Amino acid sequence: MTRLETRLVHAGRDGLREACVHAPPIDLSTTYPVADLEAGTASFDALVAGEASAANPIYARLHNPTVARTESALARLEGSEACVAFGSGMAALTAVLMARRAHGGHVLVVRPLYGTSDHLLASGLCGLEAEFVTADRIAASIRPDTALVIVETPANPTVDLVDIRAAVAAAGSVPVLVDSTFATPVLQNPLALGARYVLHSATKFLGGHGDVIAGVVCCEDALAQPLRTVRAATGGLLHPLAAYLLHRGLPTLSLRVERAQANAQTLAERLAAHPRVARVFHPGLGTVRNAHLVGSQMAGPGSLMAFELAGGYDAAAAVMRAVRLMTPAVSLGSVDTLIQHPSGLTHRVVGAADKAANGITDGLLRLSVGIEHVDDLWSDLAQALDAAATVPAAQAA
Ligand SMILES: *Cc1c(COP(=O)(O)O)cnc(C)c1O
């Protein structure tokens, strides 16, 4: 197999040369002519049963060739038989949960994880009982009706790492889903470590330019079929224009990830030495859980970090107000640097006790480092930290 950098550029380009086009075509059809009723019925049955394709796509909720092309690219990047794309990362997770219900009503979830994933699981909206555990409690918590184990690594927002091999061993015969959004296929391949599902919010690094909402699940075909059936029934679709944009961003993924990662290491070191910063959480500083997995499980520390202001909530709010180059916004993995306050924004839906237990404090900011010049980023951050220093001490306490 060719190397990742080459696959990023060429994956999902099958048949283009033969069709004498260079850019992948975009198919916006919602319906497809069915002249031969018998063949149409056979295609319909195959797609509803979760087959990856059929002679006739029939209807765009069942199949879309542009989306399928993007899926084939992502499957090659994760080294999976299949990939199923959805309208968002949350739609992707919902589909996995619905598909797993046939295997039992209990899901084990390692915290911390993305705030809305946490909320979806804790709320029981998908009809499953979610039990939140630390990674060392997985083996002891497996029940006969456990249908899935969910881990997120690196985890949101504190960038803690979970040992995927150990989680897989602890789960035994229960499939493990890894939310690998922060790592991308450039830094981590959970399927090679025994995970059965890899989930990405493709809204983040894979799309990479802040203009696509998408989610993907990479897995073996036998597990992908029920996901396609759920997608066809519930309609959590990725639009073909969004699928095109997602595919469009992939060739530069390794360049983006590597540049952002180098920038992040420098910023993390400078932040750690800054008097107004109490703590920096970044795998490249060794200050997160299981940082030793950088270099083995993960090819590098990535470009996400969290840092705690000595001045607490008011100082954190002041930094968000004062940044000029960085965008004060949720989301991550974009070419531009984004800074946000997990407790007040992305993890707002997580209960106070669970926030406290997972280090999501009022003075914590999360930084998703982009590909700008690192010295410009540092100038902006340093002036914002200085601005935060003018917050009165009484407020900051
Ligand atoms: C953003 C995110 C999600 C949810 O994805 P959407 O595309 O916003 O629905 C899930 N997991 C992680 C780790 C995320 O960062």
mmCIF file of C-alpha atoms and ligand atoms in Angstrom:
data_model
loop_
_atom_site.group_PDB
_atom_site.id
_atom_site.type_symbol
_atom_site.label_atom_id
_atom_site.label_comp_id
_atom_site.label_asym_id
_atom_site.label_seq_id
_atom_site.Cartn_x
_atom_site.Cartn_y
_atom_site.Cartn_z
ATOM 1 C CA MET A 1 0.000 0.000 0.000
ATOM 2 C CA THR A 2 1.182 3.520 -0.752
ATOM 3 C CA ARG A 3 2.084 5.837 2.117
ATOM 4 C CA LEU A 4 -0.469 8.031 3.850
ATOM 5 C CA GLU A 5 0.637 11.300 2.206
ATOM 6 C CA THR A 6 0.112 9.709 -1.209
ATOM 7 C CA ARG A 7 -3.209 8.153 -0.258
ATOM 8 C CA LEU A 8 -4.429 11.529 1.038
ATOM 9 C CA VAL A 9 -3.931 12.969 -2.437
ATOM 10 C CA HIS A 10 -5.155 10.028 -4.501
ATOM 11 C CA ALA A 11 -7.780 8.197 -2.440
ATOM 12 C CA GLY A 12 -11.290 8.368 -3.852
ATOM 13 C CA ARG A 13 -10.139 9.199 -7.388
ATOM 14 C CA ASP A 14 -11.063 5.835 -8.933
ATOM 15 C CA GLY A 15 -12.476 6.066 -12.441
ATOM 16 C CA LEU A 16 -11.722 9.761 -12.956
ATOM 17 C CA ARG A 17 -9.048 9.194 -15.604
ATOM 18 C CA GLU A 18 -11.324 6.827 -17.525
ATOM 19 C CA ALA A 19 -14.101 9.429 -17.379
ATOM 20 C CA CYS A 20 -11.557 12.039 -18.588
ATOM 21 C CA VAL A 21 -12.161 14.410 -15.674
ATOM 22 C CA HIS A 22 -9.701 15.695 -13.080
ATOM 23 C CA ALA A 23 -12.014 16.923 -10.310
ATOM 24 C CA PRO A 24 -14.560 14.441 -8.920
ATOM 25 C CA PRO A 25 -18.071 15.022 -10.299
ATOM 26 C CA ILE A 26 -20.842 16.196 -7.967
ATOM 27 C CA ASP A 27 -24.151 14.335 -8.271
ATOM 28 C CA LEU A 28 -27.015 16.385 -6.829
ATOM 29 C CA SER A 29 -29.850 14.091 -7.911
ATOM 30 C CA THR A 30 -32.471 13.345 -5.304
ATOM 31 C CA THR A 31 -34.032 10.601 -7.404
ATOM 32 C CA TYR A 32 -32.833 8.274 -10.160
ATOM 33 C CA PRO A 33 -34.839 6.956 -13.142
ATOM 34 C CA VAL A 34 -36.098 3.403 -12.707
ATOM 35 C CA ALA A 35 -36.923 2.123 -16.199
ATOM 36 C CA ASP A 36 -36.588 -1.547 -15.325
ATOM 37 C CA LEU A 37 -38.851 -2.106 -12.332
ATOM 38 C CA GLU A 38 -37.455 -5.512 -11.421
ATOM 39 C CA ALA A 39 -33.848 -4.271 -11.360
ATOM 40 C CA GLY A 40 -34.992 -1.191 -9.443
ATOM 41 C CA THR A 41 -36.664 -3.304 -6.781
ATOM 42 C CA ALA A 42 -33.511 -5.383 -6.378
ATOM 43 C CA SER A 43 -31.423 -2.206 -5.949
ATOM 44 C CA PHE A 44 -33.892 -0.815 -3.436
ATOM 45 C CA ASP A 45 -33.773 -4.009 -1.349
ATOM 46 C CA ALA A 46 -29.966 -4.102 -1.431
ATOM 47 C CA LEU A 47 -29.594 -0.482 -0.298
ATOM 48 C CA VAL A 48 -32.170 -0.721 2.490
ATOM 49 C CA ALA A 49 -30.341 -3.830 3.714
ATOM 50 C CA GLY A 50 -27.192 -1.716 3.969
ATOM 51 C CA GLU A 51 -25.239 -2.710 0.849
ATOM 52 C CA ALA A 52 -22.608 -0.110 -0.057
ATOM 53 C CA SER A 53 -23.956 0.338 -3.580
ATOM 54 C CA ALA A 54 -26.436 -1.057 -6.087
ATOM 55 C CA ALA A 55 -26.989 -0.865 -9.831
ATOM 56 C CA ASN A 56 -29.475 1.982 -9.315
ATOM 57 C CA PRO A 57 -29.136 4.478 -6.409
ATOM 58 C CA ILE A 58 -32.982 4.832 -6.467
ATOM 59 C CA TYR A 59 -33.200 7.797 -4.058
ATOM 60 C CA ALA A 60 -30.529 10.021 -2.495
ATOM 61 C CA ARG A 61 -31.392 9.002 1.063
ATOM 62 C CA LEU A 62 -30.362 5.457 0.082
ATOM 63 C CA HIS A 63 -27.199 6.228 -1.873
ATOM 64 C CA ASN A 64 -25.261 9.088 -3.422
ATOM 65 C CA PRO A 65 -22.218 8.501 -5.645
ATOM 66 C CA THR A 66 -20.411 11.683 -4.522
ATOM 67 C CA VAL A 67 -20.802 10.766 -0.870
ATOM 68 C CA ALA A 68 -19.738 7.185 -1.650
ATOM 69 C CA ARG A 69 -16.561 8.490 -3.318
ATOM 70 C CA THR A 70 -15.641 10.500 -0.218
ATOM 71 C CA GLU A 71 -16.400 7.471 1.948
ATOM 72 C CA SER A 72 -14.083 5.322 -0.151
ATOM 73 C CA ALA A 73 -11.294 7.875 0.377
ATOM 74 C CA LEU A 74 -11.742 7.896 4.150
ATOM 75 C CA ALA A 75 -11.861 4.093 4.317
ATOM 76 C CA ARG A 76 -8.483 3.994 2.601
ATOM 77 C CA LEU A 77 -7.060 6.492 5.093
ATOM 78 C CA GLU A 78 -8.223 4.507 8.129
ATOM 79 C CA GLY A 79 -7.416 1.172 6.480
ATOM 80 C CA SER A 80 -11.006 -0.010 6.886
ATOM 81 C CA GLU A 81 -13.250 -2.060 4.605
ATOM 82 C CA ALA A 82 -15.945 0.562 4.802
ATOM 83 C CA CYS A 83 -16.798 4.102 5.803
ATOM 84 C CA VAL A 84 -20.279 5.519 6.330
ATOM 85 C CA ALA A 85 -20.713 9.302 6.217
ATOM 86 C CA PHE A 86 -23.353 11.316 8.048
ATOM 87 C CA GLY A 87 -24.557 14.889 8.257
ATOM 88 C CA SER A 88 -22.527 15.520 11.434
ATOM 89 C CA GLY A 89 -20.369 13.763 13.997
ATOM 90 C CA MET A 90 -23.393 13.558 16.295
ATOM 91 C CA ALA A 91 -25.512 11.911 13.566
ATOM 92 C CA ALA A 92 -22.688 9.391 13.120
ATOM 93 C CA LEU A 93 -22.584 8.572 16.839
ATOM 94 C CA THR A 94 -26.387 8.342 16.972
ATOM 95 C CA ALA A 95 -26.386 5.840 14.100
ATOM 96 C CA VAL A 96 -23.802 3.648 15.854
ATOM 97 C CA LEU A 97 -25.843 3.697 19.072
ATOM 98 C CA MET A 98 -29.045 2.806 17.231
ATOM 99 C CA ALA A 99 -27.300 -0.004 15.354
ATOM 100 C CA ARG A 100 -25.810 -1.405 18.575
ATOM 101 C CA ARG A 101 -29.174 -1.598 20.334
ATOM 102 C CA ALA A 102 -29.756 -4.973 18.735
ATOM 103 C CA HIS A 103 -26.789 -6.255 20.794
ATOM 104 C CA GLY A 104 -27.871 -5.042 24.240
ATOM 105 C CA GLY A 105 -29.038 -2.030 26.162
ATOM 106 C CA HIS A 106 -25.840 -1.065 27.991
ATOM 107 C CA VAL A 107 -22.935 1.112 26.793
ATOM 108 C CA LEU A 108 -19.703 1.749 28.670
ATOM 109 C CA VAL A 109 -18.253 5.219 28.168
ATOM 110 C CA VAL A 110 -14.872 6.515 29.272
ATOM 111 C CA ARG A 111 -14.934 10.170 30.331
ATOM 112 C CA PRO A 112 -14.007 12.850 29.514
ATOM 113 C CA LEU A 113 -15.416 13.204 26.034
ATOM 114 C CA TYR A 114 -16.954 15.772 23.728
ATOM 115 C CA GLY A 115 -19.723 17.631 25.593
ATOM 116 C CA THR A 116 -22.594 16.770 23.257
ATOM 117 C CA SER A 117 -21.507 13.114 23.017
ATOM 118 C CA ASP A 118 -21.536 13.085 26.809
ATOM 119 C CA HIS A 119 -24.992 14.675 26.804
ATOM 120 C CA LEU A 120 -26.413 12.317 24.145
ATOM 121 C CA LEU A 121 -25.217 9.291 26.117
ATOM 122 C CA ALA A 122 -26.107 10.570 29.598
ATOM 123 C CA SER A 123 -29.606 11.639 28.520
ATOM 124 C CA GLY A 124 -30.509 8.155 27.269
ATOM 125 C CA LEU A 125 -32.036 9.773 24.174
ATOM 126 C CA CYS A 126 -30.998 6.790 22.064
ATOM 127 C CA GLY A 127 -32.644 4.323 24.420
ATOM 128 C CA LEU A 128 -29.400 2.924 25.813
ATOM 129 C CA GLU A 129 -28.181 2.941 29.396
ATOM 130 C CA ALA A 130 -24.787 4.656 29.417
ATOM 131 C CA GLU A 131 -22.421 3.913 32.270
ATOM 132 C CA PHE A 132 -19.481 6.298 32.657
ATOM 133 C CA VAL A 133 -16.248 4.735 33.865
ATOM 134 C CA THR A 134 -12.540 5.403 33.972
ATOM 135 C CA ALA A 135 -10.481 3.323 31.538
ATOM 136 C CA ASP A 136 -9.153 1.071 34.321
ATOM 137 C CA ARG A 137 -12.753 0.058 35.180
ATOM 138 C CA ILE A 138 -13.762 -1.206 31.712
ATOM 139 C CA ALA A 139 -13.100 -4.919 32.305
ATOM 140 C CA ALA A 140 -14.917 -4.961 35.648
ATOM 141 C CA SER A 141 -17.919 -3.090 34.238
ATOM 142 C CA ILE A 142 -18.667 -5.235 31.178
ATOM 143 C CA ARG A 143 -22.105 -6.879 31.451
ATOM 144 C CA PRO A 144 -23.760 -9.560 29.292
ATOM 145 C CA ASP A 145 -25.865 -6.799 27.706
ATOM 146 C CA THR A 146 -22.941 -4.413 27.037
ATOM 147 C CA ALA A 147 -23.225 -3.545 23.354
ATOM 148 C CA LEU A 148 -20.364 -1.080 22.960
ATOM 149 C CA VAL A 149 -17.412 0.559 24.704
ATOM 150 C CA ILE A 150 -16.763 4.185 23.761
ATOM 151 C CA VAL A 151 -13.469 6.000 24.249
ATOM 152 C CA GLU A 152 -12.279 9.340 22.926
ATOM 153 C CA THR A 153 -8.541 9.828 22.545
ATOM 154 C CA PRO A 154 -7.193 12.455 22.695
ATOM 155 C CA ALA A 155 -10.153 13.473 24.810
ATOM 156 C CA ASN A 156 -12.043 16.716 24.812
ATOM 157 C CA PRO A 157 -11.139 19.181 26.288
ATOM 158 C CA THR A 158 -8.207 18.157 28.498
ATOM 159 C CA VAL A 159 -6.365 16.192 25.784
ATOM 160 C CA ASP A 160 -5.998 13.140 28.032
ATOM 161 C CA LEU A 161 -5.036 10.003 26.153
ATOM 162 C CA VAL A 162 -6.638 6.571 26.524
ATOM 163 C CA ASP A 163 -4.616 3.425 25.818
ATOM 164 C CA ILE A 164 -6.602 1.926 22.924
ATOM 165 C CA ARG A 165 -4.932 -1.522 23.055
ATOM 166 C CA ALA A 166 -5.629 -1.770 26.785
ATOM 167 C CA ALA A 167 -9.263 -0.671 26.313
ATOM 168 C CA VAL A 168 -9.725 -3.281 23.560
ATOM 169 C CA ALA A 169 -8.228 -6.001 25.760
ATOM 170 C CA ALA A 170 -10.431 -4.958 28.686
ATOM 171 C CA ALA A 171 -13.567 -4.941 26.507
ATOM 172 C CA GLY A 172 -13.051 -8.570 25.474
ATOM 173 C CA SER A 173 -15.621 -9.493 22.827
ATOM 174 C CA VAL A 174 -17.469 -6.170 23.088
ATOM 175 C CA PRO A 175 -16.579 -3.841 20.196
ATOM 176 C CA VAL A 176 -14.715 -0.631 21.037
ATOM 177 C CA LEU A 177 -15.507 2.644 19.289
ATOM 178 C CA VAL A 178 -12.733 5.244 19.278
ATOM 179 C CA ASP A 179 -13.600 8.864 18.621
ATOM 180 C CA SER A 180 -10.359 9.794 16.873
ATOM 181 C CA THR A 181 -11.421 13.307 15.846
ATOM 182 C CA PHE A 182 -8.471 15.033 17.563
ATOM 183 C CA ALA A 183 -5.894 12.649 16.088
ATOM 184 C CA THR A 184 -6.969 12.228 12.441
ATOM 185 C CA PRO A 185 -5.625 9.255 10.433
ATOM 186 C CA VAL A 186 -2.329 11.157 10.199
ATOM 187 C CA LEU A 187 -1.525 10.595 13.870
ATOM 188 C CA GLN A 188 -3.504 7.507 14.878
ATOM 189 C CA ASN A 189 -5.118 4.377 13.404
ATOM 190 C CA PRO A 190 -7.369 2.852 16.077
ATOM 191 C CA LEU A 191 -8.481 -0.073 13.868
ATOM 192 C CA ALA A 192 -4.884 -1.295 13.704
ATOM 193 C CA LEU A 193 -4.927 -1.387 17.522
ATOM 194 C CA GLY A 194 -8.061 -3.528 17.685
ATOM 195 C CA ALA A 195 -10.871 -0.950 17.761
ATOM 196 C CA ARG A 196 -13.874 -1.967 15.642
ATOM 197 C CA TYR A 197 -15.339 1.481 14.921
ATOM 198 C CA VAL A 198 -13.467 4.756 14.349
ATOM 199 C CA LEU A 199 -15.555 7.894 14.496
ATOM 200 C CA HIS A 200 -14.520 11.321 13.254
ATOM 201 C CA SER A 201 -16.298 14.586 13.474
ATOM 202 C CA ALA A 202 -15.149 15.438 9.944
ATOM 203 C CA THR A 203 -16.274 18.978 10.728
ATOM 204 C CA LYS A 204 -12.870 19.364 12.377
ATOM 205 C CA PHE A 205 -9.491 18.423 10.857
ATOM 206 C CA LEU A 206 -10.760 16.308 7.957
ATOM 207 C CA GLY A 207 -12.811 19.174 6.522
ATOM 208 C CA GLY A 208 -10.262 21.541 7.972
ATOM 209 C CA HIS A 209 -11.523 24.873 6.664
ATOM 210 C CA GLY A 210 -14.538 25.614 8.853
ATOM 211 C CA ASP A 211 -17.089 25.165 6.057
ATOM 212 C CA VAL A 212 -18.296 21.555 6.346
ATOM 213 C CA ILE A 213 -20.321 19.773 9.019
ATOM 214 C CA ALA A 214 -19.878 16.025 8.649
ATOM 215 C CA GLY A 215 -19.296 12.828 10.561
ATOM 216 C CA VAL A 216 -17.855 9.499 9.466
ATOM 217 C CA VAL A 217 -17.566 6.005 10.892
ATOM 218 C CA CYS A 218 -14.898 3.646 9.540
ATOM 219 C CA CYS A 219 -15.321 -0.075 10.247
ATOM 220 C CA GLU A 220 -15.589 -3.510 8.633
ATOM 221 C CA ASP A 221 -18.374 -3.968 6.114
ATOM 222 C CA ALA A 222 -20.450 -6.240 8.366
ATOM 223 C CA LEU A 223 -20.645 -3.405 10.919
ATOM 224 C CA ALA A 224 -21.185 -0.747 8.248
ATOM 225 C CA GLN A 225 -24.295 -2.389 6.825
ATOM 226 C CA PRO A 226 -26.542 -1.712 9.857
ATOM 227 C CA LEU A 227 -25.205 1.874 9.904
ATOM 228 C CA ARG A 228 -26.323 2.380 6.307
ATOM 229 C CA THR A 229 -29.702 0.895 7.154
ATOM 230 C CA VAL A 230 -30.073 3.356 10.045
ATOM 231 C CA ARG A 231 -28.951 6.224 7.821
ATOM 232 C CA ALA A 232 -31.450 5.286 5.102
ATOM 233 C CA ALA A 233 -34.239 5.089 7.671
ATOM 234 C CA THR A 234 -33.422 8.176 9.735
ATOM 235 C CA GLY A 235 -31.932 10.446 7.066
ATOM 236 C CA GLY A 236 -28.843 11.744 8.873
ATOM 237 C CA LEU A 237 -27.273 12.329 5.481
ATOM 238 C CA LEU A 238 -24.145 14.085 4.334
ATOM 239 C CA HIS A 239 -25.054 16.416 1.481
ATOM 240 C CA PRO A 240 -23.062 15.739 -1.715
ATOM 241 C CA LEU A 241 -21.727 19.324 -1.832
ATOM 242 C CA ALA A 242 -20.421 18.890 1.712
ATOM 243 C CA ALA A 243 -19.006 15.481 0.753
ATOM 244 C CA TYR A 244 -17.180 17.133 -2.149
ATOM 245 C CA LEU A 245 -15.691 19.801 0.135
ATOM 246 C CA LEU A 246 -14.648 17.172 2.646
ATOM 247 C CA HIS A 247 -12.868 15.192 -0.061
ATOM 248 C CA ARG A 248 -11.383 18.449 -1.368
ATOM 249 C CA GLY A 249 -9.679 19.104 1.970
ATOM 250 C CA LEU A 250 -8.034 15.692 2.365
ATOM 251 C CA PRO A 251 -4.915 16.104 0.153
ATOM 252 C CA THR A 252 -3.516 18.780 2.510
ATOM 253 C CA LEU A 253 -4.432 16.959 5.745
ATOM 254 C CA SER A 254 -0.948 15.764 6.642
ATOM 255 C CA LEU A 255 0.583 19.162 5.842
ATOM 256 C CA ARG A 256 -2.029 20.905 7.989
ATOM 257 C CA VAL A 257 -1.702 18.477 10.891
ATOM 258 C CA GLU A 258 2.101 18.607 10.902
ATOM 259 C CA ARG A 259 2.324 22.405 10.740
ATOM 260 C CA ALA A 260 -0.360 22.906 13.396
ATOM 261 C CA GLN A 261 1.324 20.335 15.617
ATOM 262 C CA ALA A 262 4.698 22.093 15.381
ATOM 263 C CA ASN A 263 3.033 25.433 16.180
ATOM 264 C CA ALA A 264 1.196 23.869 19.130
ATOM 265 C CA GLN A 265 4.379 22.501 20.683
ATOM 266 C CA THR A 266 5.979 25.953 20.626
ATOM 267 C CA LEU A 267 2.892 27.677 22.021
ATOM 268 C CA ALA A 268 2.486 25.044 24.753
ATOM 269 C CA GLU A 269 6.084 25.580 25.878
ATOM 270 C CA ARG A 270 5.715 29.374 25.904
ATOM 271 C CA LEU A 271 2.382 29.195 27.743
ATOM 272 C CA ALA A 272 3.856 26.855 30.359
ATOM 273 C CA ALA A 273 6.547 29.445 31.095
ATOM 274 C CA HIS A 274 4.067 32.341 31.314
ATOM 275 C CA PRO A 275 3.392 33.738 34.810
ATOM 276 C CA ARG A 276 -0.352 34.169 34.250
ATOM 277 C CA VAL A 277 -0.846 30.550 33.186
ATOM 278 C CA ALA A 278 -1.311 28.035 35.993
ATOM 279 C CA ARG A 279 -1.259 24.802 33.960
ATOM 280 C CA VAL A 280 -0.978 23.674 30.365
ATOM 281 C CA PHE A 281 -2.464 20.366 29.250
ATOM 282 C CA HIS A 282 -0.723 19.111 26.111
ATOM 283 C CA PRO A 283 0.563 15.631 25.246
ATOM 284 C CA GLY A 284 3.782 17.216 23.935
ATOM 285 C CA LEU A 285 4.578 18.536 27.428
ATOM 286 C CA GLY A 286 3.818 15.215 29.118
ATOM 287 C CA THR A 287 1.154 16.966 31.220
ATOM 288 C CA VAL A 288 -1.843 14.815 30.263
ATOM 289 C CA ARG A 289 -2.933 11.313 31.277
ATOM 290 C CA ASN A 290 -1.059 8.613 29.299
ATOM 291 C CA ALA A 291 1.253 11.118 27.548
ATOM 292 C CA HIS A 292 3.699 8.214 27.138
ATOM 293 C CA LEU A 293 1.517 6.974 24.254
ATOM 294 C CA VAL A 294 2.870 9.771 22.043
ATOM 295 C CA GLY A 295 5.349 8.063 19.736
ATOM 296 C CA SER A 296 3.593 4.688 19.864
ATOM 297 C CA GLN A 297 -0.217 4.848 19.761
ATOM 298 C CA MET A 298 -0.087 8.405 18.429
ATOM 299 C CA ALA A 299 2.557 9.511 15.963
ATOM 300 C CA GLY A 300 2.696 12.983 17.521
ATOM 301 C CA PRO A 301 1.088 15.124 20.217
ATOM 302 C CA GLY A 302 -1.371 16.894 17.903
ATOM 303 C CA SER A 303 -2.393 20.524 17.932
ATOM 304 C CA LEU A 304 -4.981 20.739 20.708
ATOM 305 C CA MET A 305 -4.207 21.970 24.190
ATOM 306 C CA ALA A 306 -5.994 23.375 27.188
ATOM 307 C CA PHE A 307 -4.560 25.849 29.660
ATOM 308 C CA GLU A 308 -5.716 27.216 32.935
ATOM 309 C CA LEU A 309 -5.469 30.906 33.745
ATOM 310 C CA ALA A 310 -4.149 31.757 37.190
ATOM 311 C CA GLY A 311 -6.852 34.450 37.261
ATOM 312 C CA GLY A 312 -9.763 32.012 36.872
ATOM 313 C CA TYR A 313 -12.986 32.709 34.963
ATOM 314 C CA ASP A 314 -12.543 36.482 34.584
ATOM 315 C CA ALA A 315 -9.055 36.123 33.186
ATOM 316 C CA ALA A 316 -10.243 33.418 30.767
ATOM 317 C CA ALA A 317 -13.130 35.602 29.586
ATOM 318 C CA ALA A 318 -10.736 38.532 29.195
ATOM 319 C CA VAL A 319 -8.376 36.476 27.009
ATOM 320 C CA MET A 320 -11.281 35.484 24.740
ATOM 321 C CA ARG A 321 -12.267 39.151 24.478
ATOM 322 C CA ALA A 322 -8.719 40.314 23.775
ATOM 323 C CA VAL A 323 -7.521 37.936 21.035
ATOM 324 C CA ARG A 324 -7.330 39.595 17.630
ATOM 325 C CA LEU A 325 -5.767 37.071 15.255
ATOM 326 C CA MET A 326 -7.180 33.960 16.897
ATOM 327 C CA THR A 327 -10.905 33.355 16.504
ATOM 328 C CA PRO A 328 -12.793 33.104 19.798
ATOM 329 C CA ALA A 329 -15.049 30.227 18.766
ATOM 330 C CA VAL A 330 -15.951 26.604 19.421
ATOM 331 C CA SER A 331 -14.929 23.860 16.986
ATOM 332 C CA LEU A 332 -11.361 22.843 16.225
ATOM 333 C CA GLY A 333 -9.030 21.494 13.577
ATOM 334 C CA SER A 334 -9.411 24.445 11.240
ATOM 335 C CA VAL A 335 -6.566 26.127 9.366
ATOM 336 C CA ASP A 336 -7.061 29.122 11.667
ATOM 337 C CA THR A 337 -6.473 29.100 15.417
ATOM 338 C CA LEU A 338 -9.594 28.836 17.578
ATOM 339 C CA ILE A 339 -9.824 29.518 21.296
ATOM 340 C CA GLN A 340 -12.815 28.733 23.503
ATOM 341 C CA HIS A 341 -14.011 28.262 27.079
ATOM 342 C CA PRO A 342 -15.104 24.604 27.568
ATOM 343 C CA SER A 343 -17.031 25.132 30.808
ATOM 344 C CA GLY A 344 -19.127 27.937 29.329
ATOM 345 C CA LEU A 345 -19.472 26.612 25.774
ATOM 346 C CA THR A 346 -18.627 23.116 24.487
ATOM 347 C CA HIS A 347 -19.073 21.392 27.848
ATOM 348 C CA ARG A 348 -21.947 23.539 29.080
ATOM 349 C CA VAL A 349 -24.300 20.555 28.913
ATOM 350 C CA VAL A 350 -22.090 18.478 31.252
ATOM 351 C CA GLY A 351 -23.105 18.539 34.935
ATOM 352 C CA ALA A 352 -21.049 20.584 37.419
ATOM 353 C CA ALA A 353 -19.773 17.584 39.383
ATOM 354 C CA ASP A 354 -18.705 15.767 36.203
ATOM 355 C CA LYS A 355 -16.959 18.894 34.941
ATOM 356 C CA ALA A 356 -15.050 19.219 38.205
ATOM 357 C CA ALA A 357 -14.094 15.533 38.189
ATOM 358 C CA ASN A 358 -12.680 15.894 34.679
ATOM 359 C CA GLY A 359 -10.659 19.070 35.161
ATOM 360 C CA ILE A 360 -13.073 21.348 33.276
ATOM 361 C CA THR A 361 -12.604 24.390 35.504
ATOM 362 C CA ASP A 362 -13.823 27.979 35.107
ATOM 363 C CA GLY A 363 -10.321 29.204 34.268
ATOM 364 C CA LEU A 364 -9.739 26.659 31.504
ATOM 365 C CA LEU A 365 -9.395 27.650 27.851
ATOM 366 C CA ARG A 366 -8.992 25.239 24.949
ATOM 367 C CA LEU A 367 -6.768 26.164 22.056
ATOM 368 C CA SER A 368 -6.972 24.549 18.623
ATOM 369 C CA VAL A 369 -3.781 25.721 16.952
ATOM 370 C CA GLY A 370 -3.890 26.515 13.239
ATOM 371 C CA ILE A 371 -1.283 26.791 10.528
ATOM 372 C CA GLU A 372 -0.485 30.507 10.806
ATOM 373 C CA HIS A 373 3.079 31.643 11.606
ATOM 374 C CA VAL A 374 3.766 30.645 15.192
ATOM 375 C CA ASP A 375 5.293 33.998 16.168
ATOM 376 C CA ASP A 376 2.161 35.847 15.076
ATOM 377 C CA LEU A 377 0.092 33.448 17.145
ATOM 378 C CA TRP A 378 2.307 33.951 20.170
ATOM 379 C CA SER A 379 2.194 37.771 19.830
ATOM 380 C CA ASP A 380 -1.583 37.615 19.847
ATOM 381 C CA LEU A 381 -1.767 35.264 22.811
ATOM 382 C CA ALA A 382 0.821 37.230 24.795
ATOM 383 C CA GLN A 383 -1.031 40.524 24.309
ATOM 384 C CA ALA A 384 -4.312 38.843 25.268
ATOM 385 C CA LEU A 385 -2.717 37.447 28.452
ATOM 386 C CA ASP A 386 -1.436 40.935 29.252
ATOM 387 C CA ALA A 387 -4.929 42.356 28.734
ATOM 388 C CA ALA A 388 -6.305 39.726 31.109
ATOM 389 C CA ALA A 389 -3.815 40.882 33.731
ATOM 390 C CA THR A 390 -5.712 44.148 34.049
ATOM 391 C CA VAL A 391 -8.717 42.210 35.442
ATOM 392 C CA PRO A 392 -9.025 43.385 39.096
ATOM 393 C CA ALA A 393 -7.582 40.933 41.581
ATOM 394 C CA ALA A 394 -10.852 40.725 43.546
ATOM 395 C CA GLN A 395 -12.668 39.499 40.446
ATOM 396 C CA ALA A 396 -9.867 37.160 39.538
ATOM 397 C CA ALA A 397 -9.825 35.418 42.911
HETATM 398 C C1 LIG B 1 -17.135 18.122 17.291
HETATM 399 C C2 LIG B 1 -16.964 16.779 17.873
HETATM 400 C C3 LIG B 1 -17.997 15.838 17.803
HETATM 401 C C4 LIG B 1 -19.352 16.156 17.183
HETATM 402 O O1 LIG B 1 -19.230 16.392 15.824
HETATM 403 P P1 LIG B 1 -20.233 17.383 14.998
HETATM 404 O O2 LIG B 1 -19.687 17.269 13.618
HETATM 405 O O3 LIG B 1 -20.112 18.741 15.612
HETATM 406 O O4 LIG B 1 -21.595 16.831 15.141
HETATM 407 C C5 LIG B 1 -17.769 14.578 18.323
HETATM 408 N N1 LIG B 1 -16.586 14.257 18.895
HETATM 409 C C6 LIG B 1 -15.575 15.148 18.985
HETATM 410 C C7 LIG B 1 -14.297 14.738 19.628
HETATM 411 C C8 LIG B 1 -15.727 16.429 18.483
HETATM 412 O O5 LIG B 1 -14.722 17.307 18.573
#
